[in-house]
Short mmCIF file of C-alpha atoms in Angstrom, two decimals:
data_model
loop_
_atom_site.label_atom_id
_atom_site.label_comp_id
_atom_site.label_asym_id
_atom_site.label_seq_id
_atom_site.Cartn_x
_atom_site.Cartn_y
_atom_site.Cartn_z
CA MET A 1 0.52 -51.19 -22.67
CA PRO A 2 1.50 -47.79 -21.20
CA ALA A 3 5.02 -46.53 -21.80
CA ALA A 4 7.52 -46.84 -18.97
CA PRO A 5 8.01 -43.59 -17.01
CA LEU A 6 11.12 -41.54 -17.58
CA LEU A 7 11.55 -40.78 -13.85
CA SER A 8 10.03 -42.90 -11.12
CA ALA A 9 10.04 -42.75 -7.33
CA THR A 10 8.87 -45.79 -5.39
CA GLY A 11 8.17 -45.85 -1.64
CA LEU A 12 10.34 -42.77 -1.19
CA ASN A 13 11.14 -41.73 2.38
CA VAL A 14 13.37 -38.92 3.58
CA THR A 15 13.93 -38.55 7.30
CA PHE A 16 15.97 -35.86 9.05
CA PRO A 17 17.35 -36.47 12.56
CA GLY A 18 15.72 -34.54 15.38
CA ARG A 19 17.63 -32.13 17.57
CA ARG A 20 18.58 -32.93 21.15
CA GLY A 21 16.91 -36.32 21.17
CA ALA A 22 13.72 -35.25 19.44
CA PRO A 23 12.04 -37.76 17.09
CA PRO A 24 13.23 -37.68 13.45
CA ALA A 25 11.27 -35.50 11.04
CA ARG A 26 9.60 -37.46 8.22
CA ALA A 27 9.84 -34.84 5.48
CA VAL A 28 8.88 -37.31 2.74
CA ASP A 29 6.90 -40.22 4.09
CA GLY A 30 6.05 -42.78 1.44
CA VAL A 31 5.76 -41.26 -2.03
CA ASP A 32 5.28 -42.97 -5.37
CA LEU A 33 5.57 -40.63 -8.35
CA ASP A 34 6.06 -41.23 -12.08
CA ILE A 35 6.89 -38.67 -14.77
CA GLY A 36 6.54 -39.77 -18.37
CA ALA A 37 8.53 -38.62 -21.39
CA GLY A 38 7.23 -35.25 -22.57
CA GLU A 39 4.96 -34.91 -19.54
CA ILE A 40 4.68 -31.93 -17.20
CA VAL A 41 3.70 -32.81 -13.63
CA ALA A 42 2.86 -30.14 -11.06
CA LEU A 43 3.60 -30.91 -7.41
CA VAL A 44 1.43 -28.62 -5.29
CA GLY A 45 0.83 -28.01 -1.60
CA GLU A 46 1.32 -25.44 1.12
CA SER A 47 4.72 -24.45 2.46
CA GLY A 48 6.38 -27.12 4.58
CA CYS A 49 4.57 -30.10 3.05
CA GLY A 50 7.78 -31.64 1.68
CA LYS A 51 7.62 -30.57 -1.99
CA THR A 52 11.14 -29.19 -2.22
CA THR A 53 12.65 -32.08 -0.25
CA LEU A 54 10.98 -34.51 -2.65
CA ALA A 55 12.31 -32.55 -5.63
CA ARG A 56 15.85 -32.48 -4.19
CA THR A 57 15.67 -36.23 -3.59
CA LEU A 58 14.59 -36.87 -7.18
CA LEU A 59 17.62 -34.83 -8.29
CA GLY A 60 19.98 -36.89 -6.13
CA LEU A 61 20.82 -33.92 -3.90
CA VAL A 62 19.32 -35.62 -0.84
CA PRO A 63 19.74 -39.41 -0.51
CA PRO A 64 16.51 -41.18 0.51
CA THR A 65 16.30 -43.06 3.78
CA GLY A 66 13.89 -45.53 2.20
CA GLY A 67 12.59 -46.43 -1.24
CA GLY A 68 14.35 -45.47 -4.43
CA VAL A 69 14.50 -43.39 -7.58
CA SER A 70 14.94 -44.74 -11.10
CA PHE A 71 15.58 -42.91 -14.36
CA ALA A 72 14.95 -44.44 -17.79
CA GLY A 73 14.41 -47.78 -16.07
CA GLU A 74 17.74 -47.75 -14.18
CA PRO A 75 18.03 -47.29 -10.40
CA LEU A 76 19.73 -44.05 -9.42
CA GLY A 77 23.17 -44.56 -7.94
CA TYR A 78 24.82 -42.11 -5.57
CA GLY A 79 28.46 -42.35 -6.58
CA SER A 80 30.03 -39.11 -7.81
CA ARG A 81 30.42 -40.28 -11.42
CA THR A 82 26.90 -41.68 -11.57
CA LEU A 83 25.38 -38.49 -10.19
CA LYS A 84 27.41 -36.33 -12.55
CA ALA A 85 26.10 -38.27 -15.55
CA TYR A 86 22.56 -38.18 -14.14
CA ARG A 87 22.60 -34.41 -13.62
CA LYS A 88 23.50 -33.89 -17.23
CA ARG A 89 20.16 -35.50 -18.10
CA VAL A 90 18.12 -33.95 -15.29
CA GLN A 91 18.53 -30.24 -14.61
CA LEU A 92 17.26 -27.87 -11.92
CA VAL A 93 15.67 -24.43 -12.33
CA LEU A 94 15.50 -22.53 -9.03
CA GLN A 95 12.98 -20.01 -7.78
CA ASP A 96 15.13 -16.89 -7.48
CA PRO A 97 17.13 -16.09 -10.62
CA SER A 98 19.09 -13.38 -8.81
CA GLY A 99 20.31 -15.92 -6.26
CA SER A 100 20.94 -18.56 -8.93
CA LEU A 101 23.36 -16.43 -10.97
CA ASN A 102 26.85 -15.43 -9.86
CA PRO A 103 26.91 -11.61 -10.05
CA ARG A 104 30.57 -11.75 -11.15
CA HIS A 105 29.85 -14.00 -14.13
CA THR A 106 28.66 -12.77 -17.50
CA VAL A 107 25.62 -14.38 -19.12
CA TYR A 108 27.97 -16.32 -21.40
CA ASP A 109 29.96 -17.74 -18.48
CA ALA A 110 26.81 -18.58 -16.52
CA VAL A 111 25.36 -20.62 -19.38
CA ALA A 112 28.70 -22.20 -20.36
CA GLU A 113 29.48 -23.37 -16.82
CA GLY A 114 27.64 -26.68 -17.22
CA LEU A 115 29.42 -27.38 -20.50
CA ARG A 116 32.78 -26.84 -18.84
CA ILE A 117 31.95 -29.03 -15.86
CA HIS A 118 30.91 -31.89 -18.15
CA GLY A 119 33.87 -31.49 -20.50
CA TYR A 120 31.91 -30.51 -23.60
CA ARG A 121 34.06 -31.01 -26.71
CA GLY A 122 31.94 -29.23 -29.30
CA ASP A 123 31.72 -25.55 -30.18
CA GLU A 124 31.03 -23.89 -26.81
CA ARG A 125 30.03 -20.53 -28.28
CA GLU A 126 27.53 -22.16 -30.63
CA ALA A 127 26.02 -24.27 -27.83
CA VAL A 128 25.60 -21.21 -25.56
CA ALA A 129 24.03 -19.20 -28.38
CA GLU A 130 21.59 -22.00 -29.18
CA ALA A 131 20.54 -22.34 -25.51
CA LEU A 132 19.98 -18.58 -25.14
CA SER A 133 17.95 -18.53 -28.35
CA ARG A 134 15.78 -21.40 -27.17
CA ALA A 135 15.25 -19.54 -23.90
CA GLY A 136 13.98 -16.52 -25.83
CA LEU A 137 17.03 -14.25 -25.58
CA ARG A 138 17.60 -13.20 -29.19
CA PRO A 139 19.97 -12.34 -30.71
CA PRO A 140 22.02 -14.31 -28.17
CA GLU A 141 25.27 -12.44 -28.90
CA ARG A 142 23.68 -9.30 -27.52
CA PHE A 143 23.56 -10.90 -24.06
CA PHE A 144 26.94 -12.65 -23.95
CA LEU A 145 28.84 -9.93 -22.06
CA ARG A 146 26.03 -8.69 -19.85
CA TYR A 147 25.96 -9.24 -16.10
CA PRO A 148 22.90 -10.30 -14.10
CA HIS A 149 22.31 -6.80 -12.68
CA GLU A 150 21.95 -5.49 -16.24
CA LEU A 151 18.98 -7.76 -16.96
CA SER A 152 15.32 -7.68 -16.01
CA GLY A 153 13.88 -10.37 -13.73
CA GLY A 154 12.37 -12.22 -16.68
CA GLN A 155 15.62 -12.10 -18.61
CA ARG A 156 17.54 -13.45 -15.61
CA GLN A 157 15.14 -16.38 -15.33
CA ARG A 158 15.58 -17.05 -19.05
CA VAL A 159 19.36 -17.16 -18.49
CA VAL A 160 18.83 -19.74 -15.71
CA ILE A 161 16.65 -21.80 -18.06
CA ALA A 162 19.29 -21.49 -20.81
CA GLY A 163 21.90 -22.79 -18.36
CA ALA A 164 19.73 -25.86 -17.82
CA LEU A 165 18.99 -26.33 -21.53
CA VAL A 166 22.59 -26.07 -22.71
CA LEU A 167 23.28 -29.67 -21.63
CA LYS A 168 20.17 -30.86 -23.54
CA PRO A 169 18.53 -32.59 -20.57
CA GLU A 170 15.57 -34.93 -20.80
CA LEU A 171 13.86 -33.59 -17.68
CA ILE A 172 13.80 -30.31 -15.78
CA VAL A 173 12.86 -29.92 -12.13
CA ALA A 174 11.58 -26.36 -11.67
CA ASP A 175 11.13 -25.26 -8.04
CA GLU A 176 8.70 -22.30 -8.00
CA PRO A 177 10.09 -21.10 -11.35
CA VAL A 178 7.97 -17.93 -11.58
CA ALA A 179 7.21 -17.09 -7.94
CA SER A 180 9.53 -14.07 -7.86
CA LEU A 181 8.37 -12.61 -11.19
CA ASP A 182 5.65 -10.14 -12.16
CA ALA A 183 2.39 -11.61 -13.46
CA SER A 184 3.01 -10.62 -17.09
CA VAL A 185 6.52 -12.09 -17.03
CA ARG A 186 5.20 -15.29 -15.43
CA GLY A 187 3.07 -15.90 -18.49
CA GLU A 188 6.07 -15.52 -20.77
CA ILE A 189 8.17 -18.01 -18.77
CA LEU A 190 5.36 -20.57 -18.56
CA ALA A 191 4.72 -20.24 -22.29
CA LEU A 192 8.45 -20.84 -22.81
CA LEU A 193 8.37 -24.05 -20.76
CA LEU A 194 5.40 -25.31 -22.77
CA SER A 195 7.10 -24.52 -26.07
CA LEU A 196 10.24 -26.37 -24.92
CA ARG A 197 8.12 -29.42 -24.16
CA ASP A 198 6.56 -29.26 -27.61
CA GLU A 199 9.82 -28.62 -29.49
CA LEU A 200 12.23 -30.81 -27.53
CA GLY A 201 9.97 -33.41 -25.89
CA LEU A 202 11.21 -32.13 -22.53
CA SER A 203 9.66 -33.52 -19.35
CA ALA A 204 9.25 -31.37 -16.25
CA LEU A 205 8.37 -31.54 -12.59
CA VAL A 206 7.09 -28.11 -11.53
CA VAL A 207 7.03 -27.54 -7.77
CA THR A 208 4.56 -24.84 -6.75
CA HIS A 209 1.97 -23.70 -4.26
CA ASP A 210 0.19 -21.83 -7.07
CA LEU A 211 -2.80 -23.75 -8.44
CA GLY A 212 -3.15 -21.26 -11.29
CA LEU A 213 0.31 -22.21 -12.51
CA ALA A 214 -0.57 -25.90 -12.28
CA TRP A 215 -3.75 -25.35 -14.30
CA ASN A 216 -1.98 -23.48 -17.08
CA ILE A 217 1.09 -25.65 -17.54
CA ALA A 218 0.63 -29.19 -16.17
CA ASP A 219 -0.68 -32.39 -17.70
CA ARG A 220 -1.00 -34.01 -14.29
CA VAL A 221 -1.04 -32.69 -10.75
CA ALA A 222 -0.03 -34.28 -7.43
CA VAL A 223 -1.27 -32.65 -4.22
CA MET A 224 1.07 -33.14 -1.28
CA TYR A 225 0.32 -32.82 2.43
CA LEU A 226 2.65 -33.56 5.33
CA GLY A 227 5.14 -35.63 3.34
CA ARG A 228 2.68 -37.68 1.30
CA ILE A 229 0.66 -37.28 -1.92
CA VAL A 230 -3.04 -37.21 -1.02
CA GLU A 231 -4.57 -36.69 -4.47
CA THR A 232 -3.25 -37.10 -7.98
CA GLY A 233 -4.57 -37.26 -11.52
CA PRO A 234 -5.00 -35.33 -14.76
CA VAL A 235 -5.04 -31.61 -14.00
CA GLU A 236 -8.55 -31.10 -15.41
CA ASP A 237 -9.95 -33.81 -13.12
CA VAL A 238 -8.21 -32.68 -9.96
CA LEU A 239 -8.73 -28.93 -10.31
CA THR A 240 -12.29 -28.91 -11.65
CA ASN A 241 -13.62 -31.79 -9.57
CA PRO A 242 -11.42 -32.05 -6.47
CA GLN A 243 -12.11 -35.00 -4.19
CA HIS A 244 -9.82 -34.74 -1.17
CA PRO A 245 -10.94 -32.20 1.46
CA TYR A 246 -7.45 -30.66 1.44
CA THR A 247 -7.53 -30.08 -2.33
CA ARG A 248 -11.04 -28.65 -2.03
CA ALA A 249 -9.86 -26.27 0.70
CA LEU A 250 -6.89 -25.09 -1.39
CA LEU A 251 -9.14 -24.36 -4.37
CA SER A 252 -11.88 -22.72 -2.31
CA VAL A 253 -9.73 -19.74 -1.37
CA LEU A 254 -9.03 -18.73 -4.96
CA PRO A 255 -10.84 -15.51 -5.89
CA GLU A 256 -12.47 -17.23 -8.88
CA SER A 257 -13.97 -20.16 -6.93
CA ASP A 258 -17.66 -20.53 -6.18
CA GLY A 259 -18.95 -20.67 -2.62
CA ALA A 260 -17.46 -19.69 0.71
CA PRO A 261 -13.73 -20.24 1.25
CA VAL A 262 -12.69 -23.09 3.53
CA ILE A 263 -10.33 -21.72 6.17
CA LEU A 264 -8.25 -24.52 7.63
CA THR A 265 -7.67 -24.24 11.36
CA GLY A 266 -4.21 -24.40 12.88
CA GLU A 267 -0.92 -25.32 11.28
CA PRO A 268 0.13 -28.61 9.68
CA PRO A 269 1.32 -31.09 12.34
CA ASP A 270 5.00 -31.44 13.15
CA PRO A 271 6.50 -33.94 10.66
CA SER A 272 8.26 -35.60 13.59
CA ARG A 273 4.87 -36.31 15.18
CA ILE A 274 2.58 -37.30 12.31
CA PRO A 275 -0.85 -38.18 13.74
CA ALA A 276 -2.44 -41.62 13.47
CA GLY A 277 -5.06 -42.26 10.84
CA CYS A 278 -5.44 -39.74 8.03
CA ARG A 279 -2.67 -37.17 8.48
CA PHE A 280 -5.10 -34.39 7.54
CA HIS A 281 -7.82 -35.29 10.06
CA ALA A 282 -6.78 -32.71 12.69
CA ARG A 283 -7.59 -29.90 10.23
CA CYS A 284 -10.22 -31.60 8.07
CA GLN A 285 -13.35 -29.54 7.47
CA VAL A 286 -15.32 -32.69 6.59
CA LEU A 287 -14.54 -34.29 9.94
CA ALA A 288 -15.16 -31.06 11.86
CA SER A 289 -18.55 -30.50 10.19
CA GLY A 290 -19.84 -33.98 11.05
CA GLU A 291 -20.02 -35.14 7.42
CA ALA A 292 -17.50 -37.91 8.06
CA GLU A 293 -19.55 -39.06 11.07
CA ARG A 294 -22.71 -39.23 8.96
CA ALA A 295 -20.80 -41.22 6.34
CA GLY A 296 -19.69 -43.64 9.07
CA VAL A 297 -15.95 -43.09 8.62
CA ALA A 298 -15.06 -40.62 11.39
CA GLU A 299 -13.33 -43.22 13.55
CA ARG A 300 -11.37 -44.55 10.59
CA CYS A 301 -10.28 -41.01 9.74
CA ARG A 302 -8.74 -40.73 13.20
CA THR A 303 -7.18 -44.18 13.47
CA ALA A 304 -6.85 -46.05 10.15
CA THR A 305 -3.76 -45.39 8.05
CA LEU A 306 -4.38 -44.78 4.36
CA PRO A 307 -2.38 -46.58 1.65
CA VAL A 308 0.29 -44.83 -0.39
CA LEU A 309 -1.04 -43.71 -3.78
CA THR A 310 0.62 -45.29 -6.78
CA GLY A 311 2.60 -43.07 -9.11
CA GLY A 312 0.57 -43.64 -12.29
CA ALA A 313 -1.56 -41.28 -14.35
CA THR A 314 -4.99 -42.35 -13.06
CA THR A 315 -6.99 -40.18 -10.65
CA GLN A 316 -6.41 -41.36 -7.07
CA VAL A 317 -7.41 -40.00 -3.66
CA ALA A 318 -6.23 -41.00 -0.18
CA CYS A 319 -9.36 -40.27 1.88
CA HIS A 320 -11.72 -42.50 3.90
CA TRP A 321 -14.64 -40.12 3.30
CA VAL A 322 -14.15 -40.20 -0.48
CA GLY A 323 -13.87 -43.97 -0.36
CA ALA A 324 -17.25 -44.10 1.38
CA GLY A 325 -18.84 -42.07 -1.42
CA GLY A 326 -19.06 -38.89 0.63
CA VAL A 327 -18.01 -36.43 -2.09
CA GLY A 328 -20.73 -34.13 -3.35
CA ARG A 329 -20.68 -32.43 -6.70
CA GLY A 330 -17.45 -30.94 -7.92
CA PHE A 331 -16.97 -27.29 -8.61
CA LEU A 332 -15.37 -25.40 -11.44
CA VAL A 333 -12.64 -22.92 -10.76
CA ALA A 334 -11.32 -20.41 -13.26
CA VAL A 335 -7.66 -20.03 -12.38
CA SER A 336 -6.68 -17.65 -15.14
CA TYR A 337 -3.42 -15.73 -15.22
CA GLY A 338 -2.42 -12.43 -16.66
CA CYS A 339 -0.46 -14.09 -19.46
CA THR A 340 1.48 -13.42 -22.57
CA GLY A 341 1.22 -15.90 -25.38
CA PRO A 342 4.06 -17.54 -27.30
CA GLY A 343 6.08 -15.24 -29.48
CA GLY A 344 5.25 -12.21 -27.36
CA SER A 345 1.59 -11.93 -28.35
CA GLY A 346 -0.49 -10.27 -25.67
CA GLY A 347 -3.63 -11.51 -24.00
CA THR A 348 -4.88 -13.26 -20.92
CA CYS A 349 -5.50 -16.91 -20.25
CA PRO A 350 -9.23 -17.61 -20.57
CA PRO A 351 -11.16 -18.95 -17.58
CA TYR A 352 -12.19 -22.57 -17.62
CA ASP A 353 -15.27 -23.42 -19.67
CA ALA A 354 -16.50 -27.00 -19.35
CA THR A 355 -17.89 -26.87 -22.90
CA LEU A 356 -14.54 -26.02 -24.49
CA PRO A 357 -11.19 -27.82 -24.68
CA ARG A 358 -8.63 -26.40 -22.28
CA ARG A 359 -6.41 -23.75 -23.84
CA ARG A 360 -2.94 -22.82 -22.71
CA TYR A 361 -1.49 -19.47 -23.65
CA GLY A 362 -3.43 -19.09 -26.84
CA ARG A 363 -3.10 -22.65 -28.10
CA PRO A 364 -5.44 -25.63 -27.66
#
């Protein structure tokens, strides 16, 4: 019997009112998502698909208009005391470390802020030093009295991570945690997140549009389009043998992919006017090329609504064409990074080789 998920969203909907009588925008439109203990899940998709809104809802920052969130088997409440206790166990790491840190606060004050908010009764100095050490800032005392402008971008992001770790959370939600960093520093931060999972059993939801990041850090990936997850499964399955046309299009434009890139036409539809049928059909290369017609599903693509994918760990795809057996062979994509291994060792992440076990930052 599989273990119960640490964090679970069921039938989650988030709707924002339209302006001047316009229809409401369905930013998250029926999402089931589970995150297990010690598991890293990557939530990927293009800008505007609802990733950040979903992450904010899981954190309790945005109340859902439908469905619910549960943590450790208990439904999430939205009273101030309940949320305060919840946020001690689930922490957020934001994209821009410069914007996350108060320029008037020293590193010590920035990391200690959470302890003070939650009324920590232990040795504050020791807790701050331990968090900075775990985040890779050693010796920690060297950084106590520094200000954000005195640090590099990678060091600032490590301070943000230390501020999340100081409360000893069970899960971290990281929204584009390395998007603003140089490639070499990205590798260091991703290696840090992996080591924290191994050492502390930390779970994480990593929100990103970067499939290379998902490949190198995640156990499971969920691909989101227009407010709903359209493909999910173990990262090796989804990124080396993508099924949904949207996932295949995202992977096709990577420099390392085989074949011609798939250029999607137009912009994603307005979330206040989600089309009938498959929400991707207006931009779908399979429908446009006639492959869906030959598979006998073109009309269903345009008119028949697809079910919401369950939040479990199995590979699932929301696509009429895939359901009709229309997927051809998969393709392998090497999404390697310029990385730095744990402990500061240099090197690059190797490209994917189907004959070898996947390696992350120099470790199997």
